[in-house]
């Protein structure tokens, strides 16, 4: 860290923000925390945020990830899971770790890959963000700079889909780019059920049946 480093800690939030952090220090910290999956690092042009997710944060992210798995399975789409892999580009001076991320359209290009290098590898097609701790950084801006084409963002009881436009900025979308038959409202109902359920598998089974009904309706003769 250099001499201009400053520290900001938000009260009652499991995060720490450091200013004046150079790229080399960020990379060293990534290696230092590599064996601690419960710690997430986000970097944006000198600002470094260190976060330890809460249980509700991890639960919601994993559940949305389960919904993505069901969607790809029922729609016959390929899938490569990325989990919370670090996405970073030195030239962009940005790095981020999603709650969950996936390659779908580009899954085949990630076959056999053990490490992600955004200089040669495609970014994930979809990233999931659960905002419980209210990040102080512009996380959507970081995803945009890294070229991630779609982000699902859950904050409380609000789920939004964001798709990357040709201008390099995200816009809110009425439906998913990866799964056009799905809207935020469709998924939010199942997320809310899972929060109250003693058995998340029951909710997953219900969601799988719902997807099959949507697919059957879209393929029925005379359906627009």
Coordinates of C-alpha atoms in Angstrom, one line a residue:
X1 CA 0.0 0.0 0.0
X2 CA 1.2 3.5 -0.6
X3 CA 1.3 6.4 1.7
X4 CA -2.0 7.9 0.5
X5 CA -3.9 4.8 1.6
X6 CA -7.0 5.6 3.7
X7 CA -9.5 3.3 5.4
X8 CA -13.2 3.6 5.7
X9 CA -15.4 1.2 7.6
X10 CA -19.1 1.3 7.4
X11 CA -20.7 0.7 10.8
X12 CA -22.9 -2.5 11.1
X13 CA -21.8 -3.7 7.7
X14 CA -19.4 -6.6 7.0
X15 CA -17.1 -4.6 4.7
X16 CA -14.0 -2.5 4.7
X17 CA -13.1 0.1 2.0
X18 CA -9.4 1.1 1.4
X19 CA -8.5 4.0 -0.9
X20 CA -5.2 4.6 -2.7
X21 CA -4.5 0.9 -3.4
X22 CA -2.4 0.1 -6.4
X23 CA -2.9 -2.9 -8.7
X24 CA 0.0 -4.8 -7.4
X25 CA -1.3 -4.6 -3.8
X26 CA -4.7 -5.7 -5.0
X27 CA -3.2 -8.8 -6.6
X28 CA -1.1 -9.6 -3.6
X29 CA -4.3 -9.4 -1.4
X30 CA -6.1 -11.7 -3.8
X31 CA -3.4 -14.3 -3.2
X32 CA -3.4 -13.7 0.5
X33 CA -7.2 -14.3 0.7
X34 CA -7.2 -17.2 -1.8
X35 CA -7.7 -19.8 0.9
X36 CA -10.5 -17.8 2.5
X37 CA -13.6 -18.1 0.3
X38 CA -15.7 -16.2 2.8
X39 CA -13.9 -13.0 1.9
X40 CA -14.7 -11.1 -1.3
X41 CA -12.5 -8.4 -2.8
X42 CA -13.7 -5.7 -5.3
X43 CA -11.3 -3.3 -7.0
X44 CA -12.2 -0.1 -8.9
X45 CA -9.3 2.1 -9.9
X46 CA -7.6 2.4 -6.6
X47 CA -10.6 1.7 -4.3
X48 CA -10.6 -1.7 -2.7
X49 CA -13.6 -3.2 -0.9
X50 CA -13.2 -6.2 1.4
X51 CA -16.4 -7.9 2.3
X52 CA -17.4 -11.0 4.3
X53 CA -20.9 -12.1 3.1
X54 CA -23.7 -12.7 5.6
X55 CA -25.7 -16.0 5.6
X56 CA -28.7 -14.4 3.9
X57 CA -26.3 -13.1 1.2
X58 CA -24.8 -16.5 0.4
X59 CA -28.2 -18.3 0.7
X60 CA -29.9 -16.0 -1.9
X61 CA -26.9 -16.2 -4.3
X62 CA -26.8 -20.0 -4.2
X63 CA -30.5 -20.3 -4.7
X64 CA -30.5 -18.1 -7.7
X65 CA -27.6 -20.1 -9.0
X66 CA -29.8 -23.3 -8.5
X67 CA -32.5 -21.6 -10.6
X68 CA -30.0 -21.0 -13.4
X69 CA -29.0 -24.6 -13.3
X70 CA -32.6 -25.7 -13.7
X71 CA -33.2 -23.3 -16.5
X72 CA -30.2 -24.5 -18.5
X73 CA -31.1 -28.1 -17.9
X74 CA -34.8 -27.8 -18.9
X75 CA -34.0 -25.6 -21.9
X76 CA -31.2 -27.9 -23.1
X77 CA -28.6 -25.1 -22.8
X78 CA -24.9 -25.7 -22.0
X79 CA -23.6 -24.5 -18.6
X80 CA -20.2 -23.8 -17.1
X81 CA -20.3 -22.6 -13.5
X82 CA -17.9 -20.0 -12.4
X83 CA -18.9 -19.6 -8.7
X84 CA -17.3 -16.5 -7.2
X85 CA -14.2 -16.6 -9.5
X86 CA -12.2 -13.4 -9.6
X87 CA -12.8 -11.4 -12.8
X88 CA -10.1 -8.8 -13.3
X89 CA -8.4 -6.8 -16.0
X90 CA -5.2 -4.8 -15.3
X91 CA -5.8 -2.5 -18.2
X92 CA -9.3 -1.7 -16.9
X93 CA -8.0 -1.4 -13.3
X94 CA -11.0 -3.3 -12.1
X95 CA -11.7 -6.6 -10.5
X96 CA -14.7 -8.2 -8.9
X97 CA -16.0 -11.5 -7.5
X98 CA -19.7 -12.2 -8.2
X99 CA -21.9 -14.2 -5.8
X100 CA -22.4 -16.6 -8.7
X101 CA -21.5 -16.5 -12.4
X102 CA -22.0 -18.7 -15.4
X103 CA -20.9 -19.3 -18.9
X104 CA -23.9 -20.3 -21.0
X105 CA -23.5 -19.1 -24.7
X106 CA -19.7 -19.3 -24.2
X107 CA -19.6 -22.5 -22.1
X108 CA -17.8 -24.5 -24.7
X109 CA -15.0 -21.9 -24.8
X110 CA -14.3 -22.5 -21.2
X111 CA -13.9 -26.3 -21.5
X112 CA -10.8 -27.5 -19.7
X113 CA -10.0 -24.0 -18.3
X114 CA -8.6 -24.1 -14.7
X115 CA -7.9 -20.3 -14.5
X116 CA -9.8 -17.4 -15.8
X117 CA -7.8 -14.9 -17.9
X118 CA -10.0 -12.2 -19.4
X119 CA -7.3 -11.2 -21.8
X120 CA -8.1 -14.4 -23.7
X121 CA -11.2 -15.9 -22.1
X122 CA -14.8 -14.6 -22.5
X123 CA -16.3 -13.1 -19.4
X124 CA -19.2 -15.0 -17.8
X125 CA -22.4 -14.6 -19.7
X126 CA -24.3 -14.1 -16.5
X127 CA -23.4 -12.8 -13.0
X128 CA -25.5 -12.8 -9.9
X129 CA -25.2 -10.0 -7.3
X130 CA -26.9 -10.1 -3.9
X131 CA -26.7 -6.7 -2.2
X132 CA -27.1 -7.1 1.5
X133 CA -24.2 -5.0 2.7
X134 CA -24.8 -2.1 0.3
X135 CA -21.5 -1.9 -1.5
X136 CA -20.0 1.6 -1.8
X137 CA -18.5 0.8 -5.2
X138 CA -20.2 0.9 -8.6
X139 CA -20.4 -2.8 -9.1
X140 CA -22.4 -2.6 -12.3
X141 CA -19.9 -0.2 -13.7
X142 CA -17.1 -2.8 -12.9
X143 CA -19.1 -5.5 -14.7
X144 CA -19.6 -3.3 -17.7
X145 CA -15.9 -2.5 -17.9
X146 CA -15.1 -6.2 -17.8
X147 CA -17.7 -6.9 -20.6
X148 CA -20.1 -9.1 -18.6
X149 CA -23.3 -9.1 -20.8
X150 CA -25.9 -9.7 -18.1
X151 CA -26.2 -9.2 -14.3
X152 CA -29.1 -10.2 -12.0
X153 CA -29.2 -8.0 -8.9
X154 CA -31.1 -8.9 -5.8
X155 CA -31.6 -6.2 -3.1
X156 CA -34.1 -7.1 -0.4
X157 CA -37.4 -7.9 -2.2
X158 CA -36.3 -6.3 -5.5
X159 CA -34.8 -8.4 -8.3
X160 CA -33.6 -6.6 -11.4
X161 CA -32.1 -7.8 -14.7
X162 CA -29.4 -5.7 -16.3
X163 CA -28.1 -6.2 -19.8
X164 CA -25.1 -4.6 -21.4
X165 CA -25.8 -2.4 -24.4
X166 CA -23.7 -1.5 -27.4
X167 CA -22.7 1.7 -25.7
X168 CA -21.0 -0.3 -22.9
X169 CA -23.6 0.6 -20.2
X170 CA -26.2 -1.5 -18.4
X171 CA -29.9 -1.0 -18.8
X172 CA -32.7 -2.6 -16.8
X173 CA -34.4 -5.3 -18.8
X174 CA -37.9 -6.7 -18.7
X175 CA -36.6 -10.2 -19.4
X176 CA -33.3 -12.1 -19.2
X177 CA -30.9 -12.1 -22.2
X178 CA -29.8 -15.6 -21.4
X179 CA -33.3 -16.9 -20.7
X180 CA -35.9 -14.7 -22.6
X181 CA -38.9 -16.5 -21.2
X182 CA -37.9 -15.4 -17.6
X183 CA -38.7 -12.1 -16.0
X184 CA -37.5 -10.7 -12.6
X185 CA -41.0 -11.1 -11.2
X186 CA -41.0 -14.8 -12.2
X187 CA -37.9 -15.6 -10.2
X188 CA -38.6 -13.3 -7.2
X189 CA -41.6 -15.3 -6.2
X190 CA -39.5 -18.5 -5.9
X191 CA -36.7 -16.6 -4.1
X192 CA -39.3 -15.4 -1.5
X193 CA -40.7 -18.9 -1.1
X194 CA -37.2 -20.3 -0.5
X195 CA -36.5 -17.8 2.2
X196 CA -39.5 -19.2 4.2
X197 CA -39.2 -22.8 3.2
X198 CA -37.8 -25.5 5.4
X199 CA -37.0 -27.5 2.3
X200 CA -35.5 -25.6 -0.7
X201 CA -35.6 -28.7 -2.8
X202 CA -39.4 -28.5 -2.8
X203 CA -39.2 -24.9 -4.1
X204 CA -36.7 -26.1 -6.8
X205 CA -39.1 -28.9 -7.9
X206 CA -41.9 -26.3 -8.1
X207 CA -39.7 -24.0 -10.2
X208 CA -38.8 -26.9 -12.5
X209 CA -42.4 -27.6 -13.1
X210 CA -43.1 -24.0 -13.8
X211 CA -40.3 -23.9 -16.4
X212 CA -41.7 -26.9 -18.1
X213 CA -45.1 -25.3 -18.3
X214 CA -43.6 -22.1 -19.8
X215 CA -41.7 -24.2 -22.4
X216 CA -44.9 -26.2 -23.2
X217 CA -46.9 -23.0 -23.6
X218 CA -44.3 -21.4 -25.9
X219 CA -44.2 -24.5 -28.2
X220 CA -47.9 -25.1 -28.4
X221 CA -49.3 -24.7 -31.9
X222 CA -50.7 -21.2 -32.5
X223 CA -48.6 -19.7 -29.7
X224 CA -47.1 -16.4 -30.9

